[in-house]
PDB file of C-alpha atoms in Angstrom:
ATOM      1  CA  MET A 557      58.643 -23.250  41.322  1.00 42.00           C
ATOM      2  CA  ILE A 558      58.333 -19.640  42.119  1.00 40.00           C
ATOM      3  CA  ALA A 559      59.838 -18.552  38.822  1.00 42.00           C
ATOM      4  CA  ARG A 560      57.281 -20.671  36.982  1.00 39.00           C
ATOM      5  CA  THR A 561      54.513 -19.330  38.979  1.00 37.00           C
ATOM      6  CA  VAL A 562      55.748 -15.734  38.380  1.00 35.00           C
ATOM      7  CA  ARG A 563      55.993 -16.455  34.682  1.00 38.00           C
ATOM      8  CA  ARG A 564      52.591 -17.942  34.703  1.00 37.00           C
ATOM      9  CA  THR A 565      51.393 -14.990  36.723  1.00 41.00           C
ATOM     10  CA  GLY A 566      53.279 -12.558  34.416  1.00 43.00           C
ATOM     11  CA  ARG A 567      52.035 -14.353  31.338  1.00 42.00           C
ATOM     12  CA  THR A 568      48.621 -14.489  32.749  1.00 39.00           C
ATOM     13  CA  ALA A 569      48.740 -10.780  33.505  1.00 40.00           C
ATOM     14  CA  ARG A 570      50.016 -10.047  29.961  1.00 37.00           C
ATOM     15  CA  THR A 571      47.226 -12.294  28.536  1.00 38.00           C
ATOM     16  CA  VAL A 572      44.615 -10.540  30.642  1.00 39.00           C
ATOM     17  CA  ARG A 573      46.038  -7.118  29.541  1.00 36.00           C
ATOM     18  CA  THR A 574      46.127  -8.221  25.977  1.00 38.00           C
ATOM     19  CA  GLY A 575      42.759  -9.731  26.227  1.00 43.00           C
ATOM     20  CA  GLY A 576      41.464  -6.581  27.864  1.00 42.00           C
ATOM     21  CA  LEU A 577      43.065  -4.418  25.107  1.00 35.00           C
ATOM     22  CA  VAL A 578      41.559  -6.739  22.456  1.00 37.00           C
ATOM     23  CA  ALA A 579      38.208  -6.468  24.204  1.00 39.00           C
ATOM     24  CA  VAL A 580      38.431  -2.677  24.391  1.00 36.00           C
ATOM     25  CA  ALA A 581      39.583  -2.419  20.824  1.00 39.00           C
ATOM     26  CA  ALA A 582      36.718  -4.704  19.731  1.00 39.00           C
ATOM     27  CA  ALA A 583      34.153  -2.676  21.730  1.00 39.00           C
ATOM     28  CA  ALA A 584      35.580   0.537  20.176  1.00 39.00           C
ATOM     29  CA  ALA A 585      35.325  -1.019  16.652  1.00 39.00           C
ATOM     30  CA  LEU A 586      31.768  -2.127  17.402  1.00 34.00           C
ATOM     31  CA  SER A 587      30.939   1.391  18.668  1.00 38.00           C
ATOM     32  CA  VAL A 588      32.438   2.972  15.615  1.00 36.00           C
ATOM     33  CA  ALA A 589      30.587   0.568  13.356  1.00 38.00           C
ATOM     34  CA  ALA A 590      27.347   1.137  15.238  1.00 37.00           C
ATOM     35  CA  VAL A 591      27.783   4.914  14.956  1.00 34.00           C
ATOM     36  CA  SER A 592      28.610   4.608  11.338  1.00 37.00           C
ATOM     37  CA  ALA A 593      25.691   2.338  10.663  1.00 37.00           C
ATOM     38  CA  HIS A 594      23.398   4.793  12.578  1.00 36.00           C
ATOM     39  CA  ALA A 595      24.750   7.726  10.600  1.00 36.00           C
ATOM     40  CA  ALA A 596      24.294   5.810   7.321  1.00 38.00           C
ATOM     41  CA  THR A 597      20.747   4.869   8.319  1.00 36.00           C
ATOM     42  CA  SER A 598      19.982   8.365   9.467  1.00 38.00           C
ATOM     43  CA  THR A 599      21.465   9.845   6.347  1.00 40.00           C
ATOM     44  CA  GLY A 600      19.632   7.202   4.177  1.00 43.00           C
ATOM     45  CA  GLY A 601      16.409   7.927   6.081  1.00 40.00           C
ATOM     46  CA  ALA A 602      16.775  11.640   5.480  1.00 38.00           C
ATOM     47  CA  HIS A 603      17.664  11.013   1.877  1.00 37.00           C
ATOM     48  CA  HIS A 604      14.829   8.605   1.636  1.00 35.00           C
ATOM     49  CA  ALA A 605      12.396  11.195   3.048  1.00 38.00           C
ATOM     50  CA  ALA A 606      13.769  13.868   0.795  1.00 38.00           C
ATOM     51  CA  VAL A 607      13.348  11.545  -2.216  1.00 37.00           C
ATOM     52  CA  SER A 608       9.763  10.791  -1.088  1.00 35.00           C
ATOM     53  CA  ALA A 609       9.005  14.496  -0.697  1.00 38.00           C
ATOM     54  CA  VAL A 610      10.276  15.203  -4.184  1.00 36.00           C
ATOM     55  CA  ALA A 611       8.383  12.262  -5.582  1.00 38.00           C
ATOM     56  CA  ALA A 612       5.192  13.369  -3.861  1.00 40.00           C
ATOM     57  CA  LYS A 613       5.674  16.872  -5.362  1.00 44.00           C
ATOM     58  CA  LYS A 614       6.160  15.353  -8.824  1.00 45.00           C
ATOM     59  CA  SER A 615       3.130  13.142  -8.625  1.00 81.00           C
ATOM     60  CA  ALA A 616       0.415  15.411  -9.963  1.00 89.00           C
ATOM     61  CA  PRO A 617      -3.254  14.511 -10.201  1.00 95.00           C
ATOM     62  CA  GLU A 618      -4.486  13.062 -13.468  1.00 95.00           C
ATOM     63  CA  ARG A 619      -6.965  15.918 -13.496  1.00 96.00           C
ATOM     64  CA  THR A 620      -8.811  18.350 -11.209  1.00 97.00           C
ATOM     65  CA  GLN A 621     -12.451  19.254 -11.038  1.00 97.00           C
ATOM     66  CA  LYS A 622     -14.255  22.122  -9.312  1.00 98.00           C
ATOM     67  CA  LEU A 623     -16.928  21.089  -6.900  1.00 98.00           C
ATOM     68  CA  PRO A 624     -20.260  22.840  -6.121  1.00 97.00           C
ATOM     69  CA  ASP A 625     -19.013  24.161  -2.778  1.00 96.00           C
ATOM     70  CA  GLY A 626     -15.932  25.838  -4.340  1.00 96.00           C
ATOM     71  CA  SER A 627     -13.543  23.115  -3.312  1.00 97.00           C
ATOM     72  CA  THR A 628     -11.544  21.028  -5.836  1.00 97.00           C
ATOM     73  CA  ALA A 629     -11.366  17.304  -6.511  1.00 98.00           C
ATOM     74  CA  GLU A 630      -7.802  16.130  -7.380  1.00 98.00           C
ATOM     75  CA  ILE A 631      -8.166  12.778  -9.151  1.00 98.00           C
ATOM     76  CA  TYR A 632      -5.312  10.289  -9.155  1.00 97.00           C
ATOM     77  CA  ARG A 633      -5.178   7.064 -11.055  1.00 95.00           C
ATOM     78  CA  LEU A 634      -3.816   4.284  -8.850  1.00 93.00           C
ATOM     79  CA  GLY A 635      -4.319   1.346 -11.269  1.00 91.00           C
ATOM     80  CA  VAL A 636      -6.918  -0.383 -13.358  1.00 89.00           C
ATOM     81  CA  GLN A 637     -10.323   0.706 -12.014  1.00 88.00           C
ATOM     82  CA  SER A 638      -8.576   2.175  -9.070  1.00 94.00           C
ATOM     83  CA  TYR A 639      -8.721   5.920  -8.400  1.00 97.00           C
ATOM     84  CA  ARG A 640      -8.353   8.411  -5.502  1.00 97.00           C
ATOM     85  CA  ALA A 641     -10.061  11.727  -5.216  1.00 98.00           C
ATOM     86  CA  GLU A 642      -8.703  14.202  -2.721  1.00 98.00           C
ATOM     87  CA  ILE A 643     -11.091  17.001  -1.788  1.00 97.00           C
ATOM     88  CA  VAL A 644      -8.935  20.107  -1.424  1.00 97.00           C
ATOM     89  CA  ASN A 645      -9.795  23.518  -0.194  1.00 96.00           C
ATOM     90  CA  ARG A 646      -7.237  26.304   0.262  1.00 94.00           C
ATOM     91  CA  GLY A 647      -4.352  23.886  -0.036  1.00 93.00           C
ATOM     92  CA  SER A 648      -5.745  21.473   2.667  1.00 96.00           C
ATOM     93  CA  VAL A 649      -7.021  17.958   1.995  1.00 96.00           C
ATOM     94  CA  LEU A 650     -10.462  17.793   3.645  1.00 95.00           C
ATOM     95  CA  ALA A 651     -11.468  14.222   2.568  1.00 96.00           C
ATOM     96  CA  THR A 652     -10.240  11.366   0.364  1.00 96.00           C
ATOM     97  CA  LEU A 653     -12.293   8.823  -1.606  1.00 96.00           C
ATOM     98  CA  ASP A 654     -10.766   5.613  -2.916  1.00 95.00           C
ATOM     99  CA  THR A 655     -12.331   3.042  -5.331  1.00 95.00           C
ATOM    100  CA  ASN A 656     -11.377  -0.269  -4.030  1.00 85.00           C
ATOM    101  CA  GLY A 657     -13.202  -2.447  -6.527  1.00 89.00           C
ATOM    102  CA  GLN A 658     -16.350  -0.413  -6.259  1.00 93.00           C
ATOM    103  CA  ASP A 659     -17.647   3.167  -6.545  1.00 96.00           C
ATOM    104  CA  ALA A 660     -16.963   5.401  -3.585  1.00 97.00           C
ATOM    105  CA  GLY A 661     -19.232   8.124  -1.992  1.00 97.00           C
ATOM    106  CA  LEU A 662     -19.132  10.928   0.512  1.00 97.00           C
ATOM    107  CA  ASP A 663     -21.538  13.278   2.208  1.00 97.00           C
ATOM    108  CA  ALA A 664     -19.457  16.311   2.870  1.00 95.00           C
ATOM    109  CA  ASN A 665     -21.819  18.571   4.823  1.00 92.00           C
ATOM    110  CA  ASP A 666     -24.678  18.234   2.350  1.00 95.00           C
ATOM    111  CA  MET A 667     -22.413  18.221  -0.655  1.00 97.00           C
ATOM    112  CA  PHE A 668     -22.688  14.618  -2.019  1.00 98.00           C
ATOM    113  CA  ILE A 669     -19.762  13.170  -4.096  1.00 98.00           C
ATOM    114  CA  VAL A 670     -19.458   9.866  -6.070  1.00 98.00           C
ATOM    115  CA  LEU A 671     -16.202   8.668  -7.420  1.00 98.00           C
ATOM    116  CA  THR A 672     -16.760   5.955  -9.959  1.00 97.00           C
ATOM    117  CA  LEU A 673     -14.503   3.051 -10.903  1.00 95.00           C
ATOM    118  CA  ASP A 674     -13.511   4.843 -14.122  1.00 94.00           C
ATOM    119  CA  GLY A 675     -12.367   7.900 -12.178  1.00 96.00           C
ATOM    120  CA  GLU A 676     -15.314  10.132 -12.821  1.00 97.00           C
ATOM    121  CA  VAL A 677     -16.398  12.549 -10.060  1.00 98.00           C
ATOM    122  CA  HIS A 678     -20.087  13.575  -9.755  1.00 98.00           C
ATOM    123  CA  ALA A 679     -20.996  16.092  -7.035  1.00 98.00           C
ATOM    124  CA  TRP A 680     -24.132  17.899  -6.090  1.00 98.00           C
ATOM    125  CA  MET A 681     -25.623  19.909  -3.207  1.00 97.00           C
ATOM    126  CA  GLY A 682     -28.640  18.980  -1.120  1.00 94.00           C
ATOM    127  CA  GLY A 683     -31.431  16.532  -1.764  1.00 94.00           C
ATOM    128  CA  GLY A 684     -30.755  14.417   1.224  1.00 96.00           C
ATOM    129  CA  HIS A 685     -33.326  12.153   2.856  1.00 96.00           C
ATOM    130  CA  GLN A 686     -32.853  11.013   6.438  1.00 97.00           C
ATOM    131  CA  GLY A 687     -33.212   7.260   6.808  1.00 93.00           C
ATOM    132  CA  PRO A 688     -34.467   4.811   7.826  1.00 97.00           C
ATOM    133  CA  GLY A 689     -37.280   4.935   5.263  1.00 97.00           C
ATOM    134  CA  THR A 690     -38.233   4.368   1.652  1.00 97.00           C
ATOM    135  CA  PHE A 691     -37.600   7.185  -0.805  1.00 97.00           C
ATOM    136  CA  LYS A 692     -38.319   7.902  -4.459  1.00 96.00           C
ATOM    137  CA  VAL A 693     -35.151   9.324  -5.992  1.00 96.00           C
ATOM    138  CA  ALA A 694     -33.767  10.536  -9.348  1.00 93.00           C
ATOM    139  CA  GLY A 695     -33.933   8.153 -12.233  1.00 92.00           C
ATOM    140  CA  GLY A 696     -37.151   6.472 -11.093  1.00 92.00           C
ATOM    141  CA  TRP A 697     -35.373   4.400  -8.419  1.00 95.00           C
ATOM    142  CA  THR A 698     -36.886   3.602  -5.060  1.00 97.00           C
ATOM    143  CA  VAL A 699     -34.436   3.274  -2.270  1.00 97.00           C
ATOM    144  CA  LYS A 700     -35.191   1.538   1.037  1.00 98.00           C
ATOM    145  CA  VAL A 701     -32.853   2.557   3.801  1.00 98.00           C
ATOM    146  CA  THR A 702     -32.604   0.431   6.967  1.00 97.00           C
ATOM    147  CA  LYS A 703     -30.443   0.803  10.081  1.00 96.00           C
ATOM    148  CA  PHE A 704     -28.623  -2.265  11.339  1.00 92.00           C
ATOM    149  CA  GLY A 705     -26.234  -0.815  13.896  1.00 90.00           C
ATOM    150  CA  GLU A 706     -24.428   2.270  15.142  1.00 88.00           C
ATOM    151  CA  LEU A 707     -23.484   4.239  12.192  1.00 88.00           C
ATOM    152  CA  ARG A 708     -24.472   1.231  10.021  1.00 94.00           C
ATOM    153  CA  TYR A 709     -27.046   1.658   7.200  1.00 97.00           C
ATOM    154  CA  ARG A 710     -28.073  -0.309   4.206  1.00 97.00           C
ATOM    155  CA  ALA A 711     -29.743   0.952   1.066  1.00 97.00           C
ATOM    156  CA  GLN A 712     -31.523  -1.320  -1.373  1.00 97.00           C
ATOM    157  CA  ILE A 713     -31.815   0.357  -4.771  1.00 97.00           C
ATOM    158  CA  ILE A 714     -35.141  -0.965  -6.241  1.00 96.00           C
ATOM    159  CA  GLY A 715     -36.091  -0.718  -9.910  1.00 94.00           C
ATOM    160  CA  HIS A 716     -38.881  -2.169 -12.027  1.00 90.00           C
ATOM    161  CA  ASP A 717     -37.531  -5.693 -11.685  1.00 91.00           C
ATOM    162  CA  GLY A 718     -36.872  -5.636  -7.921  1.00 94.00           C
ATOM    163  CA  VAL A 719     -33.602  -4.939  -6.012  1.00 96.00           C
ATOM    164  CA  ALA A 720     -30.947  -3.847  -8.517  1.00 95.00           C
ATOM    165  CA  ALA A 721     -28.163  -3.136  -5.898  1.00 96.00           C
ATOM    166  CA  THR A 722     -27.501  -2.954  -2.251  1.00 96.00           C
ATOM    167  CA  ILE A 723     -24.969  -0.590  -0.575  1.00 96.00           C
ATOM    168  CA  GLU A 724     -23.943  -0.549   3.077  1.00 96.00           C
ATOM    169  CA  THR A 725     -21.972   1.871   5.091  1.00 95.00           C
ATOM    170  CA  LYS A 726     -18.866   0.077   6.470  1.00 85.00           C
ATOM    171  CA  ASP A 727     -16.135   0.858   8.912  1.00 83.00           C
ATOM    172  CA  ARG A 728     -18.135   4.106   9.687  1.00 82.00           C
ATOM    173  CA  HIS A 729     -17.580   5.372   6.131  1.00 92.00           C
ATOM    174  CA  ASP A 730     -20.124   6.777   3.666  1.00 96.00           C
ATOM    175  CA  VAL A 731     -20.656   4.839   0.457  1.00 97.00           C
ATOM    176  CA  GLY A 732     -21.706   5.762  -3.111  1.00 97.00           C
ATOM    177  CA  LEU A 733     -22.909   4.119  -6.370  1.00 95.00           C
ATOM    178  CA  ASP A 734     -23.351   4.818  -9.968  1.00 96.00           C
ATOM    179  CA  ALA A 735     -26.780   3.218 -10.740  1.00 94.00           C
ATOM    180  CA  ASN A 736     -26.865   3.583 -14.563  1.00 92.00           C
ATOM    181  CA  GLY A 737     -26.143   7.241 -14.583  1.00 94.00           C
ATOM    182  CA  VAL A 738     -27.922   7.997 -11.250  1.00 96.00           C
ATOM    183  CA  TYR A 739     -25.427   8.749  -8.544  1.00 98.00           C
ATOM    184  CA  ILE A 740     -26.409   7.687  -4.979  1.00 98.00           C
ATOM    185  CA  VAL A 741     -24.657   8.436  -1.674  1.00 98.00           C
ATOM    186  CA  LEU A 742     -25.545   6.829   1.656  1.00 98.00           C
ATOM    187  CA  SER A 743     -23.889   8.398   4.652  1.00 97.00           C
ATOM    188  CA  ASN A 744     -23.001   6.618   7.895  1.00 95.00           C
ATOM    189  CA  GLY A 745     -25.613   8.828   9.525  1.00 95.00           C
ATOM    190  CA  GLY A 746     -28.343   7.325   7.290  1.00 96.00           C
ATOM    191  CA  VAL A 747     -28.632  10.372   4.927  1.00 97.00           C
ATOM    192  CA  LEU A 748     -29.439   9.332   1.342  1.00 98.00           C
ATOM    193  CA  SER A 749     -29.122  11.492  -1.670  1.00 97.00           C
ATOM    194  CA  ALA A 750     -29.295  10.818  -5.431  1.00 97.00           C
ATOM    195  CA  HIS A 751     -28.634  12.894  -8.547  1.00 97.00           C
ATOM    196  CA  GLU A 752     -28.678  12.421 -12.358  1.00 93.00           C
TER     197      GLU A 752
END
C-alpha cells in the first residue's frame, strides 16, 4: 500500500513537474510568439509608415495656381468631379477645400476662393457683404442672406426667373458656388462675396 502510494505520489510529482515544465515551455513559446508578432507588427507598421510617407511625397498635385494673396493652391484630382485644393504658404497647408458632389468655397481673411466640380480654382480679394441682408452682386444676381443658427447662414441666389440656387453653411464651414461663371462664397460668419 505504501509503495503504491509512493509510486502514485512519485508519479504525481513527476506529472506535476512535467506538467509544470510543459506549462512553462508553452508560456515561453507564447511569449516568444507574442514578441515576434509584436516585432513583426512594429516593423510592418514602420515599413507601412515609410511606404505611406514615400507615397505621399510621390503624389504630386495635378497643377498649382498662384492666389491673389501670394499663397498657392495645389489642386489634386481625387476622382470624377472630386477635387481637393490645398492652400499652401511657405510650405504650410493653411486650408483645404474638397468638392464632395458640389462646388466648395472659402473666405480666407477676405480672400475668397471657389473650387468647382471640374477642379477649377477662382480666387479674388475683397468685395464682401456682411449678412443677413439682400445684396446685388456680380453677374446681375441678387443674393438674399439669412441667418438660421449660430454660424449658420443661407444664401438664395436670385435671377430673373426667381431663386436659381440656395447654398448653406454647414458644419461651421464656408460654402461656394459657380453660378454660370459668377463665383460666390458665403462664410460661416455670414460674409458674402461674388466675382466674375
